[in-house]
CSV table of C-alpha atoms in Angstrom, one decimal:
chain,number,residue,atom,x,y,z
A,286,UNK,CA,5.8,-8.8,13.5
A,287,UNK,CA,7.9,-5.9,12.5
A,288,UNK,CA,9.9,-5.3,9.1
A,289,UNK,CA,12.1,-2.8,7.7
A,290,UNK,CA,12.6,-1.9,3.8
A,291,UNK,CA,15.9,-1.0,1.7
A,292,UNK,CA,16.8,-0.2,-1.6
A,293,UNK,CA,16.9,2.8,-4.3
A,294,UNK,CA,14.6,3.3,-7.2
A,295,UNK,CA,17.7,2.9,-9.6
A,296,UNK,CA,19.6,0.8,-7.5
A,297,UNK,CA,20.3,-2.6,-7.9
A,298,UNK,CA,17.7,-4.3,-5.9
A,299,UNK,CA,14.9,-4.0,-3.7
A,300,UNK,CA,15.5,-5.6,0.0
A,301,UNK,CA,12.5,-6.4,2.4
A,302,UNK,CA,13.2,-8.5,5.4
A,303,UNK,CA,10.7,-9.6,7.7
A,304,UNK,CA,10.7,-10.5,11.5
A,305,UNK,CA,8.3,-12.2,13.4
A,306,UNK,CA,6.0,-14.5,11.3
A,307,UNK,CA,4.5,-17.7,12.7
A,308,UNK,CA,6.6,-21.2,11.3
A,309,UNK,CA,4.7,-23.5,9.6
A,310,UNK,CA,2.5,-20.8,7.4
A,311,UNK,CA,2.8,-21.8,3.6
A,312,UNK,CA,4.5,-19.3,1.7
A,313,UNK,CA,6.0,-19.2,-1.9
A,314,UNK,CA,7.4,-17.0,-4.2
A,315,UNK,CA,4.4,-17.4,-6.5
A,316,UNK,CA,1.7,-16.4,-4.1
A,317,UNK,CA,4.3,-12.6,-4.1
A,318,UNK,CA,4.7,-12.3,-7.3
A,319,UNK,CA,1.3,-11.9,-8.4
A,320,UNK,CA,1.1,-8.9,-6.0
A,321,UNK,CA,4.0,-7.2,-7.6
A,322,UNK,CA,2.4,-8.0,-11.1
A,323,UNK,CA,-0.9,-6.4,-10.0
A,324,UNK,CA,1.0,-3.2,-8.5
A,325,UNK,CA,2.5,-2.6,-11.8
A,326,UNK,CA,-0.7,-2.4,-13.8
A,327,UNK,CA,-3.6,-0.5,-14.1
A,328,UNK,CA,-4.3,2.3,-16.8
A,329,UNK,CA,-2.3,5.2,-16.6
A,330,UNK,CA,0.9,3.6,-16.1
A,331,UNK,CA,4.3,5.0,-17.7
A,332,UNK,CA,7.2,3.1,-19.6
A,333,UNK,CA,8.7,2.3,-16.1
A,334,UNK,CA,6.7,-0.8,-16.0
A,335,UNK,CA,7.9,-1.6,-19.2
A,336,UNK,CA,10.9,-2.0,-18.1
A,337,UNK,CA,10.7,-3.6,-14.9
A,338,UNK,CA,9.1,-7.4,-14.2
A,339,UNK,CA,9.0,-7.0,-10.6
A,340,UNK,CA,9.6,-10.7,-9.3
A,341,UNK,CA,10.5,-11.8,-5.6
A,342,UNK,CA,13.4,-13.8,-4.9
A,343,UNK,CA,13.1,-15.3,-1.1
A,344,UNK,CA,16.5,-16.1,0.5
A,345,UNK,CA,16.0,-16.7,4.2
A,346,UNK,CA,13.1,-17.8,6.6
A,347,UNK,CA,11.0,-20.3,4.3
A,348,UNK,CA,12.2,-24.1,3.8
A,349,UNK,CA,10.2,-26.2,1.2
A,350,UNK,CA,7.1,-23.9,0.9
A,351,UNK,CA,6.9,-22.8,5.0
A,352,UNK,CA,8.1,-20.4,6.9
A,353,UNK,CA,10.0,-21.8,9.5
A,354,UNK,CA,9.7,-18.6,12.3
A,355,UNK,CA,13.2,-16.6,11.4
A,356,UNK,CA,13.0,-13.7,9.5
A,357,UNK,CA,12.0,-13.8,6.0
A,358,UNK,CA,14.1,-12.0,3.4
A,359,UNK,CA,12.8,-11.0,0.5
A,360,UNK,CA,14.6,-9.9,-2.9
A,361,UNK,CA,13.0,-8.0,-6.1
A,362,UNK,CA,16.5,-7.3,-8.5
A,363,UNK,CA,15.6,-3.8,-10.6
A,364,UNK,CA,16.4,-4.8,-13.8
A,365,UNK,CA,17.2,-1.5,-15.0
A,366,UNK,CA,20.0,-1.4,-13.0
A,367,UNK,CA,22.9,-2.2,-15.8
A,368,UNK,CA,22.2,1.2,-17.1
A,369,UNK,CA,23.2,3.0,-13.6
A,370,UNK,CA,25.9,1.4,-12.0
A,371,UNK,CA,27.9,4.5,-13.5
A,372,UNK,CA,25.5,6.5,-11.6
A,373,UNK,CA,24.5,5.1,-8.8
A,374,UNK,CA,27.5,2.6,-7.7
A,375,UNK,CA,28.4,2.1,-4.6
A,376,UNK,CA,31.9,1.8,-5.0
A,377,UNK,CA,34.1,5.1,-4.2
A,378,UNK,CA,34.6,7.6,-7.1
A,379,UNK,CA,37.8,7.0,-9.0
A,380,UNK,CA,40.4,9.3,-7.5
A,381,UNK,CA,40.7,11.4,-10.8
A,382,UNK,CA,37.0,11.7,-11.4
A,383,UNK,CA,35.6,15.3,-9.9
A,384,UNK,CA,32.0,14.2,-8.2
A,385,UNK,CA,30.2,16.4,-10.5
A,386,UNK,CA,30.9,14.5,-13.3
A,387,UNK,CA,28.9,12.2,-12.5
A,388,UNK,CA,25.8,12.0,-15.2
A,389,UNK,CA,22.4,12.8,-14.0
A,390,UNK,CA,23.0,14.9,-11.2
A,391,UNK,CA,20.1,16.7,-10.0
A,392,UNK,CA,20.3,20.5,-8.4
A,393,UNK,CA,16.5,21.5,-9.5
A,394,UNK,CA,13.6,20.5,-7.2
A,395,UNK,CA,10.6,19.1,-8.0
A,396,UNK,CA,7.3,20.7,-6.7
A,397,UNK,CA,5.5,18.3,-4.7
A,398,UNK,CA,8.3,15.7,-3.9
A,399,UNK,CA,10.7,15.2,-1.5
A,400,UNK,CA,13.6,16.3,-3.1
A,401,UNK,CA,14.4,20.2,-1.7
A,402,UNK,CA,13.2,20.0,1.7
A,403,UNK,CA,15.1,16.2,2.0
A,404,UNK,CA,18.3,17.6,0.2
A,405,UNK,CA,18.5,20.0,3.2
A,406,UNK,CA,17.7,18.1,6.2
A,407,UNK,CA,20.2,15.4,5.3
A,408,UNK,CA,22.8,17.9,3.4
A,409,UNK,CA,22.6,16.4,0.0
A,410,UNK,CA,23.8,18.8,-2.8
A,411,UNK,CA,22.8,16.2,-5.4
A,412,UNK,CA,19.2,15.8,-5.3
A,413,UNK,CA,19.2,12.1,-6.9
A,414,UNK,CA,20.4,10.8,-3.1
A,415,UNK,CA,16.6,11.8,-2.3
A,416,UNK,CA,14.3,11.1,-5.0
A,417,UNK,CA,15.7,7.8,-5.1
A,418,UNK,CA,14.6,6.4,-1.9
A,419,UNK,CA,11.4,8.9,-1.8
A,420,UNK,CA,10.6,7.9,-4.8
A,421,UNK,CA,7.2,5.5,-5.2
A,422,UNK,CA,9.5,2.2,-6.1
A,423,UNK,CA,9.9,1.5,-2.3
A,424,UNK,CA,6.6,0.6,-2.0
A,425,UNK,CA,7.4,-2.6,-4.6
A,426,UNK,CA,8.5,-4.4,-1.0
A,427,UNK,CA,5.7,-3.1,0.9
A,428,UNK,CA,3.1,-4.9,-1.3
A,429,UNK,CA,5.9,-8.0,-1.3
A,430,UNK,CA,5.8,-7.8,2.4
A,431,UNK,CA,1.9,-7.3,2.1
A,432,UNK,CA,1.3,-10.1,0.2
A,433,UNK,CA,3.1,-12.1,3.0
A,434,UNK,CA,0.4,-10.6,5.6
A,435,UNK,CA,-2.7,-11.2,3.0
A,436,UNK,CA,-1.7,-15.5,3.1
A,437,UNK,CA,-0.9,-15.5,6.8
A,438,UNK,CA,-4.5,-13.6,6.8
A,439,UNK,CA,-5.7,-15.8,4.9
A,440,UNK,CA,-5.3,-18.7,6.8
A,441,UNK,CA,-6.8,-17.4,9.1
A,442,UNK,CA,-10.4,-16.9,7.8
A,443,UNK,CA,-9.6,-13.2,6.7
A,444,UNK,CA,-9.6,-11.7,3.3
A,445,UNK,CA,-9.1,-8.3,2.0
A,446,UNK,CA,-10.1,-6.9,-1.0
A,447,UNK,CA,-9.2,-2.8,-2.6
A,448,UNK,CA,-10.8,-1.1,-5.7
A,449,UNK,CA,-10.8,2.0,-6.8
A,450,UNK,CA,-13.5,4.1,-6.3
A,451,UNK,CA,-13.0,8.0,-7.6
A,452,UNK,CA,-10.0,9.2,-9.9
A,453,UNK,CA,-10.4,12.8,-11.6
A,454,UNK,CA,-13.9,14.1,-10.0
A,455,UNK,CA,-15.4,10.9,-11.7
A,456,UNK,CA,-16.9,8.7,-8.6
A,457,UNK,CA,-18.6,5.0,-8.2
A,458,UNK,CA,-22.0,4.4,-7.7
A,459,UNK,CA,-22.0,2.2,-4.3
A,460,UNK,CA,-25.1,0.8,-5.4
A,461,UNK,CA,-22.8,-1.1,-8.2
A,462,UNK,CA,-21.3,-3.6,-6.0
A,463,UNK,CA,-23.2,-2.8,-2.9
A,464,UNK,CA,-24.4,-6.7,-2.9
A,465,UNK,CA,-21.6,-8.2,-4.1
A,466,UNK,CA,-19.5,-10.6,-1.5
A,467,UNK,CA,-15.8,-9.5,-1.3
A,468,UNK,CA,-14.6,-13.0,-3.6
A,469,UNK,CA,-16.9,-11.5,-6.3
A,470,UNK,CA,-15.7,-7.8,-5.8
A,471,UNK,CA,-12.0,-9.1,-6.2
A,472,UNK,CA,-12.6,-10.9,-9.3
A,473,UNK,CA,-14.3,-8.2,-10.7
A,474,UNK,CA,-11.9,-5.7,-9.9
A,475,UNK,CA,-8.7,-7.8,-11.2
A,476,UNK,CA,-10.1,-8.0,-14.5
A,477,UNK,CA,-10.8,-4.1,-14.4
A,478,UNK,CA,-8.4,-1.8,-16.4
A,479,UNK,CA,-8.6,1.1,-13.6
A,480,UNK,CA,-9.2,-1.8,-11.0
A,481,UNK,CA,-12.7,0.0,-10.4
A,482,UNK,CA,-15.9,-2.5,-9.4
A,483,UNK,CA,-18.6,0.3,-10.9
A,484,UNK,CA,-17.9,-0.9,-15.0
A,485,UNK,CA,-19.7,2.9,-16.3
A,486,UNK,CA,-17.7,4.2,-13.9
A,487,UNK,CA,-15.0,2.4,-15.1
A,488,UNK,CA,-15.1,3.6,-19.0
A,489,UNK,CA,-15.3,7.3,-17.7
A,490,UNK,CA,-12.1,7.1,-15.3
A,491,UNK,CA,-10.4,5.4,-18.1
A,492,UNK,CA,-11.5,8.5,-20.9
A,493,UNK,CA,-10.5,10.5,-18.1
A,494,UNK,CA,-7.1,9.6,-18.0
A,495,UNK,CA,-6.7,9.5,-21.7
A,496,UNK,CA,-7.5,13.4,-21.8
A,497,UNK,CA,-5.4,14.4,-18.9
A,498,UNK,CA,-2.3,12.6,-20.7
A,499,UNK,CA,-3.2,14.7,-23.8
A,500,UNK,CA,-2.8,17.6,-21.7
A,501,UNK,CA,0.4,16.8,-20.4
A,502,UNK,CA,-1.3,17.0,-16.7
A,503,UNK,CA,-2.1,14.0,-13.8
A,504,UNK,CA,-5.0,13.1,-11.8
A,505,UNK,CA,-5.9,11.5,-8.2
A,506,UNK,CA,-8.2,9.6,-6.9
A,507,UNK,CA,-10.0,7.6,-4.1
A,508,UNK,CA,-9.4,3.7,-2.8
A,509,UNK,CA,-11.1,1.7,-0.6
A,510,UNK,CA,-10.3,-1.2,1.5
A,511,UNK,CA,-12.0,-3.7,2.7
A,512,UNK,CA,-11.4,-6.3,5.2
A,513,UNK,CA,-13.9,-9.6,6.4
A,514,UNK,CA,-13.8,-12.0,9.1
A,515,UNK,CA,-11.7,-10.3,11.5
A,516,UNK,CA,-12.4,-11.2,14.9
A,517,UNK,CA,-13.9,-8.1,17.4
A,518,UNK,CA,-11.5,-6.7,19.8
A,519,UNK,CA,-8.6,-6.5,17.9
A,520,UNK,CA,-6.6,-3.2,18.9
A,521,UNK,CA,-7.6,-1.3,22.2
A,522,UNK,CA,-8.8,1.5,23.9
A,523,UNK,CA,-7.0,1.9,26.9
A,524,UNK,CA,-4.3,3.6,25.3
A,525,UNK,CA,-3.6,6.0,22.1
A,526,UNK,CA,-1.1,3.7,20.1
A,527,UNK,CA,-3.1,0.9,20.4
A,528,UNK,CA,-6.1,2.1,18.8
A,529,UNK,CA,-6.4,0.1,15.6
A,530,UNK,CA,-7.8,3.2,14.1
A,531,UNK,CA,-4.9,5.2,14.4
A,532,UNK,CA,-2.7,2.0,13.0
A,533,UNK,CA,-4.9,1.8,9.9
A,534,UNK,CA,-5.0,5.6,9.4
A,535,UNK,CA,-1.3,6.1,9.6
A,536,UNK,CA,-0.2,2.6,7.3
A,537,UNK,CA,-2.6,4.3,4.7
A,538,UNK,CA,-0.8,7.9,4.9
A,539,UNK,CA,2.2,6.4,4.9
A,540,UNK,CA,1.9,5.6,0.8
A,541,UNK,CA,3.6,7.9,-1.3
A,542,UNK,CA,1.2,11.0,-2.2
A,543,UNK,CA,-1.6,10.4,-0.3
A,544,UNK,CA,-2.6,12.8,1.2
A,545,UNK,CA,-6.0,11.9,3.3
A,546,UNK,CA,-7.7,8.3,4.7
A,547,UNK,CA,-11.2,8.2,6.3
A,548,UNK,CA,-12.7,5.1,7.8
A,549,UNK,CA,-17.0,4.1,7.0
A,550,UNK,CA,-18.5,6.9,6.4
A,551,UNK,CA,-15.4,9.2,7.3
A,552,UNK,CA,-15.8,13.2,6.8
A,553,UNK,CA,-19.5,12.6,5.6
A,554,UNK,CA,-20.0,12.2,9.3
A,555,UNK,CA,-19.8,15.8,9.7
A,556,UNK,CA,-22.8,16.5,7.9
A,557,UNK,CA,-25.3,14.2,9.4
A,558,UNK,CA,-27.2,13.5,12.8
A,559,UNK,CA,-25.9,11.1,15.0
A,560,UNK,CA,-29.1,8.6,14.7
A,561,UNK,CA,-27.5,8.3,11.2
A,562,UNK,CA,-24.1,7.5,11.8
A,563,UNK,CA,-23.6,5.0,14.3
A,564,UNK,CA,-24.4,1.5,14.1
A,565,UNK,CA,-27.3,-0.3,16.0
A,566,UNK,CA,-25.8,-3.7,17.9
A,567,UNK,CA,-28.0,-7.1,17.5
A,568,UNK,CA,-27.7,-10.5,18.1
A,569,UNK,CA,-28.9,-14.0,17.4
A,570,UNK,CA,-27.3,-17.5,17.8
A,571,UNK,CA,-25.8,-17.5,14.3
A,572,UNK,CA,-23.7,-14.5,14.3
A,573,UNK,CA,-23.6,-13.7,18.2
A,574,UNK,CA,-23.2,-9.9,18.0
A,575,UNK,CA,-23.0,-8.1,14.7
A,576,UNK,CA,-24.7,-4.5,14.0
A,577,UNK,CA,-27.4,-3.3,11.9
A,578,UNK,CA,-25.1,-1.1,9.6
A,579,UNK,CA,-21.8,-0.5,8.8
A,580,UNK,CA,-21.4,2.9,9.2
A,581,UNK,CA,-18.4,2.8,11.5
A,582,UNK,CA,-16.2,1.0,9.1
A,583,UNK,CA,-16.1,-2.1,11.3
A,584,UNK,CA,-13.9,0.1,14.0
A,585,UNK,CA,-15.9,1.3,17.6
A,586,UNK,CA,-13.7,3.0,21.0
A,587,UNK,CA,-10.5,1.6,18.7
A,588,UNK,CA,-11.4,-1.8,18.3
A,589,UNK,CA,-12.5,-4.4,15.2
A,590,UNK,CA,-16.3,-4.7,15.7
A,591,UNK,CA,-16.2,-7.9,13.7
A,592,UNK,CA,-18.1,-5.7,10.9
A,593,UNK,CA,-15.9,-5.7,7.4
A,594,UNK,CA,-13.7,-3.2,8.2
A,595,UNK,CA,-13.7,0.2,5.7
A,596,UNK,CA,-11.0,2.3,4.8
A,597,UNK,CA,-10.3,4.9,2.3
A,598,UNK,CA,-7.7,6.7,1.0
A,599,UNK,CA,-6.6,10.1,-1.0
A,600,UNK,CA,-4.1,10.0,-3.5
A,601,UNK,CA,-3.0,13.6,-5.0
A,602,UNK,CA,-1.8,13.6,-8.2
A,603,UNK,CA,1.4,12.7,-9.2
A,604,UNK,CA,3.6,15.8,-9.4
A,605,UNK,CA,5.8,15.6,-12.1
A,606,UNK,CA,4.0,16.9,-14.9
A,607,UNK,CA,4.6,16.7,-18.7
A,608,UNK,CA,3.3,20.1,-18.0
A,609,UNK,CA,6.3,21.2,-15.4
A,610,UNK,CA,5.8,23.6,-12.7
A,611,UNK,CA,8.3,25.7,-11.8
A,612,UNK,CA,10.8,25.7,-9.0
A,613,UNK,CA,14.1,27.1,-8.3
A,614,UNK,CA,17.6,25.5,-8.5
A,615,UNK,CA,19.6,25.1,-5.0
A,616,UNK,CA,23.0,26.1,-6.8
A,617,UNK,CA,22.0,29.1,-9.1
A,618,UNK,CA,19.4,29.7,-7.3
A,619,UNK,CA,17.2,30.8,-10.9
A,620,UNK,CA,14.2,30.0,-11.1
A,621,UNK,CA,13.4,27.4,-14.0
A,622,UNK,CA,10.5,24.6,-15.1
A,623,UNK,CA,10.9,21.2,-13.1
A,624,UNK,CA,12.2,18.0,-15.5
A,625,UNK,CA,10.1,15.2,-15.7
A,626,UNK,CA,11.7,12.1,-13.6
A,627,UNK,CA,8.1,9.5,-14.3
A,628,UNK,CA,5.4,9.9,-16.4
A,629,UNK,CA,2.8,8.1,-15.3
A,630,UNK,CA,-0.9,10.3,-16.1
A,631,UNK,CA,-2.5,8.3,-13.1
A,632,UNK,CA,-0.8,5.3,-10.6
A,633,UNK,CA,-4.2,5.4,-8.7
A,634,UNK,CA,-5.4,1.8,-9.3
A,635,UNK,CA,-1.6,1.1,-8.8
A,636,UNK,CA,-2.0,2.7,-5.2
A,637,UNK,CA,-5.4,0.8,-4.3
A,638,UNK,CA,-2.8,-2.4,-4.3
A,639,UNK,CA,-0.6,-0.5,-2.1
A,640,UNK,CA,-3.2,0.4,-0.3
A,641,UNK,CA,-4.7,-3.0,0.4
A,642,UNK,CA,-1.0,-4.3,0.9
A,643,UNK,CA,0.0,-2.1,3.9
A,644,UNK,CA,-3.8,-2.1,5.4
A,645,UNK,CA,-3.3,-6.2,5.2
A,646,UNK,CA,0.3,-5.8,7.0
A,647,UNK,CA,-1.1,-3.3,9.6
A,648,UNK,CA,-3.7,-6.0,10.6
A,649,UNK,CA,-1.4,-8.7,10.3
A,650,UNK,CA,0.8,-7.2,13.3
A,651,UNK,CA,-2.0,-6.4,15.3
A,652,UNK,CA,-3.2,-10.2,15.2
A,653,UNK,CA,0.2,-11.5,16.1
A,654,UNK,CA,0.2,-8.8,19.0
A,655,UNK,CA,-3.0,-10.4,20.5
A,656,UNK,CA,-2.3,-14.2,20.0
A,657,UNK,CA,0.2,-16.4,20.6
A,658,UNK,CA,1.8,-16.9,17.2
A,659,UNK,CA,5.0,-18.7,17.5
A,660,UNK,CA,3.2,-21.4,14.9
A,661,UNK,CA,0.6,-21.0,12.5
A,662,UNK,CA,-1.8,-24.3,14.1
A,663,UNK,CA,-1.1,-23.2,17.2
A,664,UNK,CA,-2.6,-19.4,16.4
A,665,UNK,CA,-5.0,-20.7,14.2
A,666,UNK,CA,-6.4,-22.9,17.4
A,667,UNK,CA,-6.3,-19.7,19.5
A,668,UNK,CA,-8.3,-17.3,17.4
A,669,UNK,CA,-10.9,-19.9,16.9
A,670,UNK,CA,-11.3,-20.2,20.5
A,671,UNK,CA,-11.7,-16.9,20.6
A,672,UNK,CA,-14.6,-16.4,17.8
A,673,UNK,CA,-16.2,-18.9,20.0
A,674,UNK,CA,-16.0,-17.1,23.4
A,675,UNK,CA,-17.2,-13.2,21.5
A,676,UNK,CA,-19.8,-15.4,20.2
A,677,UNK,CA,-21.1,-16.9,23.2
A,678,UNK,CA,-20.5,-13.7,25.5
């Protein structure tokens, strides 16, 4: 499976298309769009979301509710768009108009994006030809194209699940939802306002975002990922760019602002003995193999263990501030204080859908790299014959 993304912030759509997906795997536009709707929510979110009802329009690769194994296009129109075709057309310039004319040019970087050092590897004197493909809208497709990879998951016995579990120095209590299974976690989580399973922990993120608004300032936070029933030996070790580690690792970097991704216990390995760390392996007739713990993250030598899997990731604070920073602009060259493109206080529970979204697709693609997946029976067939031979081995 491989896909590729399009489309501005302010443009006038939003263009995924998507190569490689089994035929006969039920897919609809409904089972999207309630993705999209979760990514846009959340406390801490700014008027943005107001203004944009994010909703999927598929136009290629599905016939009457199934994919039907060409790629799969999907469609999410901005509907801010009517107030910058002026601006962001993509007709020529009339021949009278001078280019700099054009409203809502942008020569002042902002600390922390991608605008300065992107304006001078690709030669862009106006800084809006950057922000507008850096910015954080492009990952609208990603969880479209993730929600796609969740059903096809799905169907196979595999669900995922993300929550939030630090923003602003205010953390979880594992012990919250240590016992929960991952059907109760979601349901708990979708009804959350900060999309956090730990409900005191919960109230305090949410007060904690409140104040940092007040203050004209942003905060971060930490999401967690969680997928169960995916077969062991997914991924490999017999060469770099096959470890599933590394695939995981870089599809959660890969989100706008984050900024750091561990996986089971992650950097709280370096404080502790190795008796403590790694996982004991046992088996009964049941389960066949399974370990002990979890400590891993459901990830040995590169591989699914068959273990949930466990990943989390760090998102810095949004940089544009209420509270600007200062910077210098690329014409004057004068130093002034940044202007405020978004205002959102916190998008962290926004990000945990992200996050879950691209983890889903990573894993997705991996699984179609191991089986034959031409049809979704046919695959289905293959990975439980599969279960059954790890099982019996």
């Amino acid at each position: 499976m491989r896909f590729i993304t399009a489309g501005e912030s302010h443009g006038p759509k939003l263009t995924a298309i998507i190569e490689g997906l089994p035929a006969q795997m039920e897919l609809t536009a409904e089972m999207i769009n309630k993705e999209l709707k979760r990514r846009q929510g959340g406390h801490g979110r700014g008027r943005r979301m107001q203004i944009e009802k994010d909703l999927v329009e598929i136009s290629s690769g599905v016939r009457h509710g199934k994919t039907i194994g060409s790629p799969v296009t999907l469609t999410v129109v901005n509907d801010d768009w009517k107030h910058w075709t002026g601006i962001m057309g993509v007709e020529p310039l009339p021949e009278d108009m001078n280019p700099e004319d054009v409203k809502r040019q942008i020569t002042r970087p902002r600390p922390g994006h991608a605008d300065l050092v992107g304006g001078m590897k690709y030669g862009h004197r106006d800084l809006r030809n950057v922000l507008e493909r850096s910015s954080a809208r492009e990952t609208t497709m990603r969880v479209a194209i993730g929600a796609v990879a969740k059903q096809f998951l799905r169907q196979l016995g595999i669900e995922t699940v993300a929550h939030v579990t630090e923003i602003g120095g205010v953390q979880t209590n594992p012990a919250a939802y240590a016992d929960l299974s991952i059907e109760e976690l979601r349901a708990i989580v979708e009804e959350d306002a900060v999309y956090c399973a730990d409900q005191d922990a919960s109230a305090k993120m949410t007060e904690a975002i409140d104040a940092i608004k007040k203050r004209g300032d942003t905060l971060g936070g930490v999401v967690e990922v969680i997928i169960e029933g995916c077969p062991p030996g997914i991924g490999s070790y017999v060469q770099f760019d096959r470890k599933m580690d590394g695939k995981l690792a870089g599809a959660m970097m890969s989100i706008n602002a984050f900024k750091g991704v561990e996986v089971g216990l992650g950097f709280d390995m370096a404080k502790m003995p190795g008796s403590e760390v790694h996982d004991e392996i046992a088996w009964n007739a049941d389960q066949g193999y399974y370990r002990k713990s979890n400590r891993l993250g459901g990830l040995e030598g590169g591989m699914t263990t068959g273990m949930p899997i466990v990943v989390r990731g760090v998102m810095k604070p949004i940089p544009t501030l209420y509270k600007p920073l200062e910077s210098v602009d690329i014409d004057t060259k004068e130093a002034f204080v940044a202007t405020i493109e978004r205002s959102d206080p916190c998008a962290v529970p926004a990000a945990s859908v992200v996050a879950e979204h691209v983890i889903a697709t990573e894993m997705a693609k991996a699984i179609m790299e191991e089986f034959r997946s031409d049809t979704m029976d046919g695959l289905q067939k293959d990975i439980e014959q599969y279960r059954q031979y790890v099982k019996e081995f």
